[in-house]
Coordinates of C-alpha atoms and ligand atoms in Angstrom, one line a residue:
X1 CA 104.2 -91.4 71.2
X2 CA 107.6 -92.0 69.6
X3 CA 107.3 -92.5 65.9
X4 CA 109.3 -92.5 62.6
X5 CA 108.3 -92.6 59.0
X6 CA 109.4 -95.6 57.0
X7 CA 111.3 -93.7 54.4
X8 CA 111.1 -96.5 51.9
X9 CA 108.7 -94.6 49.7
X10 CA 111.7 -93.2 47.9
X11 CA 112.3 -96.5 46.1
X12 CA 108.7 -97.3 45.5
X13 CA 106.7 -95.6 42.8
X14 CA 104.2 -93.5 44.6
X15 CA 100.9 -93.8 42.9
X16 CA 99.9 -90.2 42.1
X17 CA 96.7 -89.4 44.0
X18 CA 93.8 -89.1 41.6
X19 CA 92.8 -85.6 41.0
X20 CA 89.4 -84.7 39.7
X21 CA 86.2 -86.2 41.0
X22 CA 85.9 -87.4 44.6
X23 CA 87.4 -90.8 45.2
X24 CA 85.1 -93.7 45.5
X25 CA 85.8 -96.9 47.4
X26 CA 85.7 -98.9 44.1
X27 CA 88.0 -96.3 42.5
X28 CA 90.5 -96.6 45.3
X29 CA 90.5 -100.3 45.2
X30 CA 91.0 -100.3 41.4
X31 CA 94.1 -98.1 42.0
X32 CA 95.7 -100.9 44.0
X33 CA 94.2 -103.8 41.9
X34 CA 97.5 -104.4 40.1
X35 CA 99.6 -104.4 43.3
X36 CA 100.6 -107.8 44.7
X37 CA 98.7 -110.0 42.2
X38 CA 99.5 -113.7 43.0
X39 CA 100.6 -115.1 39.6
X40 CA 100.8 -118.7 41.1
X41 CA 97.4 -118.9 42.9
X42 CA 95.3 -116.1 41.4
X43 CA 94.0 -113.4 43.6
X44 CA 96.6 -111.5 45.7
X45 CA 99.7 -112.3 47.8
X46 CA 100.7 -109.2 49.8
X47 CA 102.8 -110.5 52.8
X48 CA 103.7 -108.0 55.4
X49 CA 106.9 -106.0 54.7
X50 CA 107.0 -107.3 51.1
X51 CA 107.4 -105.0 48.1
X52 CA 103.7 -105.4 47.4
X53 CA 102.8 -104.3 50.9
X54 CA 105.2 -101.5 50.8
X55 CA 103.6 -100.4 47.6
X56 CA 100.2 -100.5 49.3
X57 CA 101.7 -98.5 52.2
X58 CA 103.0 -95.9 49.7
X59 CA 99.5 -95.8 48.1
X60 CA 97.9 -95.2 51.5
X61 CA 100.5 -92.5 52.5
X62 CA 99.8 -90.6 49.2
X63 CA 96.1 -90.7 49.9
X64 CA 96.5 -89.7 53.5
X65 CA 98.8 -86.8 52.4
X66 CA 96.2 -85.7 49.8
X67 CA 93.7 -85.4 52.6
X68 CA 96.1 -83.5 54.8
X69 CA 96.2 -86.2 57.4
X70 CA 99.2 -86.2 59.8
X71 CA 100.8 -89.6 59.2
X72 CA 103.2 -91.5 61.4
X73 CA 104.4 -95.1 61.3
X74 CA 105.2 -96.4 64.7
X75 CA 107.7 -98.7 66.3
X76 CA 105.7 -101.8 65.2
X77 CA 105.0 -100.7 61.7
X78 CA 101.5 -99.5 62.3
X79 CA 100.5 -96.5 60.2
X80 CA 98.4 -93.8 62.0
X81 CA 96.9 -91.1 59.9
X82 CA 95.5 -88.3 62.1
X83 CA 92.7 -85.8 61.3
X84 CA 93.4 -83.5 64.2
X85 CA 90.8 -81.4 66.0
X86 CA 91.4 -77.6 65.7
X87 CA 92.9 -77.5 69.2
X88 CA 95.2 -80.5 68.4
X89 CA 94.0 -82.7 71.3
X90 CA 95.1 -86.3 71.0
X91 CA 93.2 -88.3 73.6
X92 CA 89.9 -90.2 73.1
X93 CA 90.6 -90.6 69.4
X94 CA 88.1 -92.3 67.1
X95 CA 90.2 -94.8 65.2
X96 CA 89.1 -96.7 62.1
X97 CA 91.0 -98.8 59.5
X98 CA 92.1 -102.3 58.9
X99 CA 95.0 -104.1 57.2
X100 CA 96.7 -104.3 53.7
X101 CA 98.4 -107.6 54.0
X102 CA 96.8 -110.7 52.5
X103 CA 96.7 -114.5 52.6
X104 CA 98.3 -116.3 49.6
X105 CA 95.7 -116.3 46.8
X106 CA 93.7 -113.7 48.8
X107 CA 90.8 -111.6 47.6
X108 CA 90.8 -107.9 46.7
X109 CA 88.7 -106.8 49.6
X110 CA 89.9 -108.5 52.8
X111 CA 91.7 -105.6 54.5
X112 CA 91.9 -103.0 51.8
X113 CA 88.1 -102.5 51.8
X114 CA 88.3 -101.2 55.4
X115 CA 91.3 -98.9 54.6
X116 CA 89.7 -97.5 51.3
X117 CA 86.3 -97.0 53.0
X118 CA 88.0 -95.0 55.8
X119 CA 89.6 -92.7 53.3
X120 CA 86.3 -92.1 51.6
X121 CA 84.5 -91.7 54.9
X122 CA 86.9 -88.8 55.7
X123 CA 85.9 -87.2 52.4
X124 CA 82.2 -87.7 53.2
X125 CA 82.6 -86.1 56.6
X126 CA 84.4 -83.1 55.2
X127 CA 81.9 -82.7 52.4
X128 CA 79.2 -82.8 55.1
X129 CA 81.0 -80.1 57.1
X130 CA 81.6 -82.3 60.1
X131 CA 84.0 -80.6 62.5
X132 CA 85.4 -83.3 64.8
X133 CA 85.4 -82.7 68.5
X134 CA 87.6 -85.8 68.8
X135 CA 90.6 -86.7 66.6
X136 CA 89.9 -89.2 63.8
X137 CA 92.7 -91.6 63.0
X138 CA 92.9 -94.1 60.1
X139 CA 95.1 -97.0 61.1
X140 CA 96.8 -99.6 59.0
X141 CA 97.8 -102.6 61.0
X142 CA 100.6 -104.9 59.7
X143 CA 100.4 -108.8 59.5
X144 CA 96.8 -109.1 60.4
X145 CA 96.7 -112.4 58.5
X146 CA 99.7 -113.8 60.1
X147 CA 100.5 -115.4 56.7
X148 CA 104.2 -114.5 56.7
X149 CA 105.1 -115.0 60.4
X150 CA 102.4 -117.3 61.5
X151 CA 100.8 -115.2 64.3
X152 CA 97.4 -113.5 63.4
X153 CA 97.1 -109.8 64.2
X154 CA 100.8 -109.5 65.0
X155 CA 100.7 -105.7 64.7
X156 CA 97.9 -105.2 67.2
X157 CA 99.3 -107.9 69.5
X158 CA 102.6 -106.0 69.6
X159 CA 100.8 -102.6 70.1
X160 CA 98.8 -104.0 73.0
X161 CA 101.4 -106.3 74.5
X162 CA 99.3 -109.3 73.6
X163 CA 102.4 -111.2 72.4
X164 CA 105.8 -111.6 74.1
X165 CA 108.2 -109.3 72.1
X166 CA 111.1 -111.7 72.2
X167 CA 108.8 -114.4 70.7
X168 CA 107.7 -111.9 68.1
X169 CA 111.2 -111.0 67.1
X170 CA 112.2 -114.7 66.6
X171 CA 109.1 -115.6 64.5
X172 CA 110.4 -116.9 61.1
X173 CA 108.9 -116.7 57.6
X174 CA 109.1 -119.5 55.0
X175 CA 112.6 -118.3 54.0
X176 CA 113.8 -118.7 57.6
X177 CA 114.1 -114.9 58.0
X178 CA 113.1 -113.7 61.5
X179 CA 110.5 -110.9 62.0
X180 CA 113.4 -108.9 63.6
X181 CA 115.5 -109.2 60.5
X182 CA 112.7 -108.3 58.1
X183 CA 111.6 -105.5 60.3
X184 CA 115.2 -104.1 60.4
X185 CA 115.3 -104.3 56.6
X186 CA 112.0 -102.4 56.5
X187 CA 113.3 -99.5 58.5
X188 CA 112.0 -100.7 61.9
X189 CA 114.3 -101.0 64.9
X190 CA 113.8 -104.5 66.3
X191 CA 114.9 -103.4 69.7
X192 CA 112.0 -100.9 69.8
X193 CA 109.2 -103.4 68.9
X194 CA 106.7 -103.8 71.6
X195 CA 103.8 -102.4 73.5
X196 CA 102.9 -98.7 72.9
X197 CA 100.7 -97.8 76.0
X198 CA 100.8 -94.1 75.1
X199 CA 99.3 -94.7 71.7
X200 CA 96.8 -97.3 73.0
X201 CA 95.7 -94.8 75.7
X202 CA 94.8 -92.3 73.0
X203 CA 92.3 -94.6 71.3
X204 CA 88.8 -93.9 72.6
X205 CA 86.9 -96.0 70.1
X206 CA 87.9 -98.4 67.3
X207 CA 85.6 -99.2 64.4
X208 CA 86.7 -101.6 61.7
X209 CA 84.8 -102.0 58.4
X210 CA 85.5 -105.3 56.7
X211 CA 84.2 -107.4 53.8
X212 CA 81.7 -110.0 55.0
X213 CA 83.3 -113.4 55.1
X214 CA 80.6 -116.0 54.8
X215 CA 77.1 -115.8 53.3
X216 CA 74.5 -113.8 55.3
X217 CA 73.8 -110.2 54.2
X218 CA 72.9 -111.4 50.6
X219 CA 70.2 -113.6 52.2
X220 CA 69.1 -110.8 54.5
X221 CA 69.1 -108.4 51.5
X222 CA 71.1 -105.8 53.3
X223 CA 74.4 -104.1 52.1
X224 CA 75.8 -103.5 55.6
X225 CA 75.9 -105.5 58.9
X226 CA 77.1 -104.8 62.4
X227 CA 79.4 -107.2 64.2
X228 CA 78.4 -108.8 67.4
X229 CA 81.3 -111.2 68.1
X230 CA 84.4 -113.0 66.6
X231 CA 84.7 -116.8 66.8
X232 CA 87.6 -117.9 68.9
X233 CA 90.3 -119.4 66.7
X234 CA 93.8 -120.8 66.8
X235 CA 96.6 -122.2 64.8
X236 CA 98.8 -125.2 65.7
X237 CA 101.7 -126.8 63.9
X238 CA 101.8 -130.7 63.9
X239 CA 105.2 -132.1 63.0
X240 CA 105.1 -135.8 62.0
X241 CA 108.6 -137.4 62.0
X242 CA 109.4 -140.7 60.3
X243 CA 112.3 -142.1 58.3
X244 CA 113.4 -140.3 55.1
X245 CA 114.4 -142.8 52.5
X246 CA 114.6 -143.7 48.8
X247 CA 111.3 -144.1 47.0
X248 CA 112.6 -147.0 44.9
X249 CA 114.8 -149.0 47.2
X250 CA 112.5 -149.0 50.3
X251 CA 110.0 -151.8 50.4
X252 CA 106.5 -150.9 51.4
X253 CA 106.9 -153.1 54.5
X254 CA 110.1 -151.2 55.5
X255 CA 108.7 -147.7 55.7
X256 CA 108.0 -145.2 58.4
X257 CA 106.4 -142.7 56.1
X258 CA 105.2 -139.5 57.8
X259 CA 103.2 -138.6 54.7
X260 CA 100.9 -141.5 55.3
X261 CA 100.5 -140.6 59.0
X262 CA 99.8 -137.0 57.9
X263 CA 97.2 -138.1 55.5
X264 CA 95.4 -140.0 58.3
X265 CA 95.7 -137.0 60.6
X266 CA 94.2 -134.7 58.0
X267 CA 91.2 -136.9 57.6
X268 CA 90.8 -137.3 61.3
X269 CA 90.9 -133.5 61.8
X270 CA 87.9 -133.3 59.5
X271 CA 86.1 -136.1 61.4
X272 CA 86.9 -134.7 64.8
X273 CA 85.6 -131.2 63.8
X274 CA 82.4 -132.8 62.5
X275 CA 82.0 -134.6 65.8
X276 CA 81.9 -131.2 67.7
X277 CA 78.9 -129.2 66.5
X278 CA 79.8 -125.7 65.5
X279 CA 83.5 -126.5 65.3
X280 CA 85.6 -125.7 62.2
X281 CA 89.0 -127.2 61.6
X282 CA 91.2 -126.8 58.5
X283 CA 94.5 -128.0 57.2
X284 CA 95.4 -125.5 54.5
X285 CA 99.1 -125.9 54.6
X286 CA 101.1 -129.1 54.6
X287 CA 104.9 -129.2 54.0
X288 CA 106.8 -132.5 53.5
X289 CA 110.5 -132.3 54.3
X290 CA 112.6 -132.4 52.1
X291 CA 109.7 -132.5 49.5
X292 CA 111.3 -134.6 46.7
X293 CA 109.2 -136.5 44.2
X294 CA 111.4 -139.6 44.6
X295 CA 112.0 -139.2 48.3
X296 CA 110.1 -140.6 51.2
X297 CA 109.7 -137.6 53.5
X298 CA 111.6 -137.6 56.8
X299 CA 109.1 -135.2 58.3
X300 CA 105.8 -133.6 57.4
X301 CA 104.6 -130.3 58.9
X302 CA 101.0 -129.5 58.8
X303 CA 99.1 -126.6 60.2
X304 CA 95.8 -126.9 62.0
X305 CA 93.3 -123.9 62.1
X306 CA 90.6 -124.7 64.6
X307 CA 87.7 -122.6 65.7
X308 CA 84.6 -122.7 67.9
X309 CA 82.4 -120.1 69.7
X310 CA 83.3 -121.8 73.0
X311 CA 87.0 -121.6 73.7
X312 CA 86.8 -124.8 75.8
X313 CA 85.4 -126.7 72.9
X314 CA 88.2 -125.5 70.7
X315 CA 90.7 -126.7 73.3
X316 CA 88.9 -130.0 73.5
X317 CA 89.0 -130.4 69.7
X318 CA 92.7 -129.8 69.6
X319 CA 93.3 -132.2 72.5
X320 CA 91.3 -134.9 70.7
X321 CA 93.1 -134.3 67.4
X322 CA 96.5 -134.6 69.1
X323 CA 95.5 -137.9 70.9
X324 CA 94.4 -139.3 67.6
X325 CA 97.5 -138.0 65.8
X326 CA 99.7 -139.8 68.2
X327 CA 97.9 -143.1 67.6
X328 CA 97.8 -142.6 63.8
X329 CA 101.5 -141.7 63.8
X330 CA 102.5 -144.7 66.0
X331 CA 100.7 -147.1 63.6
X332 CA 103.1 -145.8 60.9
X333 CA 106.2 -146.0 63.1
X334 CA 106.2 -142.2 63.3
X335 CA 106.0 -139.6 66.1
X336 CA 104.1 -136.3 66.2
X337 CA 104.6 -133.0 68.0
X338 CA 102.1 -130.2 68.4
X339 CA 103.2 -126.6 68.7
X340 CA 100.7 -123.8 69.4
X341 CA 101.4 -120.8 67.1
X342 CA 98.6 -118.4 67.5
X343 CA 95.4 -118.4 69.7
X344 CA 92.6 -115.8 69.8
X345 CA 89.8 -116.3 72.2
X346 CA 86.2 -115.6 71.3
X347 CA 85.4 -111.9 71.5
X348 CA 82.1 -110.2 72.1
X349 CA 82.1 -106.5 70.9
X350 CA 81.1 -103.7 73.3
X351 CA 77.4 -104.0 73.7
X352 CA 76.7 -100.3 74.2
X353 CA 78.7 -99.4 71.1
X354 CA 77.0 -102.1 69.1
X355 CA 73.6 -100.8 70.1
X356 CA 74.6 -97.3 69.3
X357 CA 75.6 -98.5 65.8
X358 CA 72.2 -100.2 65.5
X359 CA 70.4 -97.0 66.3
X360 CA 72.5 -95.2 63.6
X361 CA 72.0 -98.0 61.1
X362 CA 68.6 -99.4 61.9
X363 CA 68.5 -101.6 58.7
X364 CA 71.8 -103.3 59.4
X365 CA 71.5 -106.8 60.8
X366 CA 73.8 -107.8 63.7
X367 CA 75.9 -110.7 62.8
X368 CA 78.8 -112.7 64.3
X369 CA 81.9 -113.4 62.3
X370 CA 83.9 -116.6 61.9
X371 CA 87.0 -114.6 60.8
X372 CA 89.6 -113.0 63.0
X373 CA 90.3 -109.3 62.9
X374 CA 92.5 -106.7 64.6
X375 CA 89.2 -105.5 66.1
X376 CA 89.3 -108.7 68.0
X377 CA 92.6 -107.8 69.7
X378 CA 91.7 -104.2 70.3
X379 CA 88.3 -105.1 71.7
X380 CA 90.0 -106.2 74.9
X381 CA 91.4 -102.7 75.4
X382 CA 89.0 -100.2 73.9
X383 CA 85.3 -100.1 73.0
X384 CA 85.3 -101.7 69.6
X385 CA 82.8 -102.4 66.8
X386 CA 82.8 -103.8 63.3
X387 CA 80.8 -103.1 60.2
X388 CA 80.6 -105.7 57.4
X389 CA 79.9 -105.1 53.8
X390 CA 77.9 -107.6 51.8
X391 CA 79.9 -110.2 49.9
X392 CA 77.4 -111.9 47.5
X393 CA 79.6 -114.9 47.0
X394 CA 80.2 -115.3 50.8
X395 CA 83.6 -116.6 49.7
X396 CA 86.8 -115.1 51.2
X397 CA 90.5 -115.9 51.3
X398 CA 90.1 -116.7 47.7
X399 CA 90.0 -114.7 44.4
X400 CA 86.2 -115.2 44.4
X401 CA 85.7 -112.7 47.3
X402 CA 83.5 -109.9 46.0
X403 CA 81.8 -106.6 46.9
X404 CA 79.8 -104.8 44.3
X405 CA 80.5 -101.1 43.8
X406 CA 77.2 -99.8 45.2
X407 CA 77.6 -101.9 48.4
X408 CA 81.2 -100.6 48.7
X409 CA 79.9 -97.0 48.7
X410 CA 77.1 -97.9 51.0
X411 CA 79.7 -99.3 53.4
X412 CA 81.7 -96.1 53.3
X413 CA 78.5 -94.0 53.9
X414 CA 77.6 -96.2 56.9
X415 CA 81.1 -95.8 58.3
X416 CA 80.9 -92.0 57.8
X417 CA 77.5 -92.0 59.6
X418 CA 79.0 -93.9 62.6
X419 CA 82.2 -91.8 62.7
X420 CA 80.2 -88.5 62.5
X421 CA 78.1 -89.5 65.5
X422 CA 81.2 -90.6 67.5
X423 CA 83.2 -87.5 66.5
X424 CA 80.7 -84.9 67.6
X425 CA 79.2 -86.7 70.6
X426 CA 81.5 -87.6 73.5
X427 CA 81.9 -91.2 74.6
Ligands
LIG506 O1 92.0 -116.0 59.6 C1 91.2 -115.2 59.8 O2 90.1 -115.5 60.4 C2 91.4 -113.7 59.4 O3 91.0 -113.6 58.1 N1 92.7 -113.3 59.6
LIG507 MN1 90.9 -109.3 57.2
LIG508 MN1 91.6 -112.6 56.2

């Protein structure tokens, strides 16, 4: 496994690890609570390879070092923090972890809860005298949200070969910078991006703990749940093209306004999703070009997020939306193009592993999730499971996302329980 350390920590203030009493999940999260606050939207904005995410990487590196974990950052920017076995074997590792990047206006827990809980779980295992017979690795995966470069779980897709590397290199952020350019500025050699079969082969089991996204555990009066499946989901860009013009000199009868067509398409997306039971479709991002107050847009880009348990239905929803979008656009003298940006098929987690977790955590309900996760990508390659921690609001991708301190600690204890079983029992 080739690796290198991103040596950018020198120009980032390393948060001194807390000395004194054992870390708690709530305490770790409070340490990073000031990093990457989103002044514009509230909540957090921690795009991959931004200063905020680098500060979070530095925070994690400091806590991994404090625990004597052997840390490497690989060719794709994934951080691997190893608790080696006494004989230093590397295969059949138990890996846990999550992501530190966020959506714009994101909550405090989506991603960081899994990373902080992994650090505390290591502390619990050590305090309990667990002597791992398999390596334990905490992983931090970059660009899980896909909120900078548009592809969800970009880090785990690169690791596993689930994305064409040339396509990954040419993905652009909102400034027009490519992933290759930003990676190079971040100390990553773009020519080395891509699958890491040696590292993937070392992963025996992956367990991701994550804040619950949606309302379930609060109603079932349980602090922790076990994942059964991830809803298939995808992202498509619709580009509606019309005639840019002057807002004051263009009569209403002389317009080919893509904003009007886009408005009709957004409403139709809602109606089409409603017509497919179980489907979810969202337009959370819409960008007029050029975006002037006194300018009729020449083009409007809007992004569709569509999801359904049955991948065929998701495809049918998108096909229907495109057919309607073409009709709506034509009625406004406009045209529309659809571009697929990121698709993740529905994933069922490993049944035997899920059942093993249910035996270890008999009170934990088994629940599906409508949110995507790196666990969804890795599940195709290694036995994978998820733990969810109660979110009383059920709200996520918003500052209202919440986990109370006691549940956060309960999550870390549940994770430690699962890891202890996996670390000392083969398989
Ligand atoms: O979009 C999702 O489902 C996940 O939060 N990345
Ligand atoms: Mn997440
Ligand atoms: Mn998320």
